[in-house]
Short mmCIF file of C-alpha atoms in Angstrom, two decimals:
data_model
loop_
_atom_site.label_atom_id
_atom_site.label_comp_id
_atom_site.label_asym_id
_atom_site.label_seq_id
_atom_site.Cartn_x
_atom_site.Cartn_y
_atom_site.Cartn_z
CA UNK A 7 231.76 138.11 82.11
CA UNK A 8 228.31 139.20 83.29
CA UNK A 9 227.98 140.07 86.96
CA UNK A 10 224.64 139.02 88.41
CA UNK A 11 222.89 141.74 90.38
CA UNK A 12 219.74 139.84 91.30
CA UNK A 13 218.61 136.44 92.53
CA UNK A 14 215.96 134.12 91.14
CA UNK A 15 214.88 132.14 94.18
CA UNK A 16 213.00 129.41 92.26
CA UNK A 17 212.75 128.48 88.58
CA UNK A 18 208.97 129.10 88.61
CA UNK A 19 209.19 132.66 89.99
CA UNK A 20 208.07 135.58 87.85
CA UNK A 21 210.14 138.08 89.87
CA UNK A 22 213.77 138.36 90.96
CA UNK A 23 215.18 140.13 94.00
CA UNK A 24 217.96 142.67 93.38
CA UNK A 25 221.08 142.47 95.53
CA UNK A 26 222.04 146.12 95.09
CA UNK A 27 220.37 149.34 94.00
CA UNK A 28 219.54 149.33 90.27
CA UNK A 29 219.09 152.46 88.17
CA UNK A 30 216.42 152.92 85.51
CA UNK A 31 217.66 151.54 82.19
CA UNK A 32 220.20 149.22 83.80
CA UNK A 33 220.18 145.51 83.00
CA UNK A 34 218.97 143.24 85.79
CA UNK A 35 221.04 140.05 85.45
CA UNK A 36 220.14 136.73 87.06
CA UNK A 37 220.78 133.03 86.55
CA UNK A 38 218.12 130.58 85.41
CA UNK A 39 218.80 127.02 84.34
CA UNK A 40 222.54 127.61 84.30
CA UNK A 41 222.28 130.57 81.90
CA UNK A 42 222.52 134.27 82.68
CA UNK A 43 219.31 136.10 81.75
CA UNK A 44 218.64 139.84 81.59
CA UNK A 45 215.76 142.28 81.74
CA UNK A 46 216.04 146.06 81.65
CA UNK A 47 214.84 147.98 84.70
CA UNK A 48 212.12 150.45 83.72
CA UNK A 49 212.65 152.46 86.91
CA UNK A 50 215.03 152.62 89.87
CA UNK A 51 214.89 149.45 91.97
CA UNK A 52 216.11 149.64 95.60
CA UNK A 53 218.25 146.89 97.14
CA UNK A 54 216.14 143.91 98.22
CA UNK A 55 213.13 144.74 96.06
CA UNK A 56 211.50 142.70 93.29
CA UNK A 57 211.62 143.12 89.51
CA UNK A 58 209.11 141.58 87.10
CA UNK A 59 210.61 139.03 84.69
CA UNK A 60 207.51 138.86 82.52
CA UNK A 61 204.40 140.90 81.96
CA UNK A 62 202.05 140.35 84.89
CA UNK A 63 198.49 141.40 84.09
CA UNK A 64 196.13 142.85 86.68
CA UNK A 65 194.75 140.04 88.85
CA UNK A 66 197.53 137.60 87.92
CA UNK A 67 199.53 135.94 90.71
CA UNK A 68 203.02 137.12 91.58
CA UNK A 69 205.28 134.15 92.33
CA UNK A 70 208.38 134.24 94.57
CA UNK A 71 209.93 131.19 96.34
CA UNK A 72 207.63 129.12 94.04
CA UNK A 73 204.73 130.48 96.12
CA UNK A 74 202.05 133.06 95.48
CA UNK A 75 202.96 136.24 97.36
CA UNK A 76 200.13 138.34 95.96
CA UNK A 77 198.24 139.48 92.89
CA UNK A 78 198.95 142.36 90.55
CA UNK A 79 196.75 145.38 91.38
CA UNK A 80 197.44 146.71 87.88
CA UNK A 81 199.39 145.60 84.83
CA UNK A 82 203.11 145.20 85.55
CA UNK A 83 205.60 145.40 82.69
CA UNK A 84 208.83 143.44 82.31
CA UNK A 85 211.50 145.27 84.32
CA UNK A 86 209.06 147.11 86.60
CA UNK A 87 209.50 147.35 90.35
CA UNK A 88 207.01 144.98 92.02
CA UNK A 89 205.96 146.53 95.33
CA UNK A 90 202.95 147.77 97.31
CA UNK A 91 201.93 150.19 94.54
CA UNK A 92 201.19 147.34 92.12
CA UNK A 93 201.05 144.21 94.32
CA UNK A 94 198.25 143.23 96.66
CA UNK A 95 199.40 140.75 99.27
CA UNK A 96 197.19 137.75 99.94
CA UNK A 97 199.26 136.47 102.86
CA UNK A 98 197.61 136.68 106.24
CA UNK A 99 194.40 138.06 104.74
CA UNK A 100 191.55 136.66 106.82
CA UNK A 101 189.08 138.44 104.55
CA UNK A 102 190.06 136.37 101.50
CA UNK A 103 189.16 132.79 100.72
CA UNK A 104 192.48 131.33 99.56
CA UNK A 105 191.22 127.75 99.18
CA UNK A 106 190.32 128.32 95.49
#
C-alpha cells in the first residue's frame, strides 16, 4: 500500500502540495484520476510547499487549484520545489496586464 504524502488539488494542476516534510530523493505520492502517481523530490520540500509534477519552462504558467498562481522565473524540473526562488507571482500585481 502506498501512503500519499501530497495533495493534487485539481486534475489540471502542474504542482502538488506536500502534507509533510519530504527529503531529497524521496518519492512524492499523490492521487490523480483514482490512481496513485509518484515523482521523486530533487531537493528537500518543507511541509505545505509545492512540487513540480512536470517540467515547467521559464515563462510557463504554474497551475494550482486549476488557476494560474504565477510563472516560472527559470526552468523547473520534475520533483523540484516550486517557491519564490523559481516562481513569480502574478496575483495582485497592478503592474501586469493579466487580461491577455
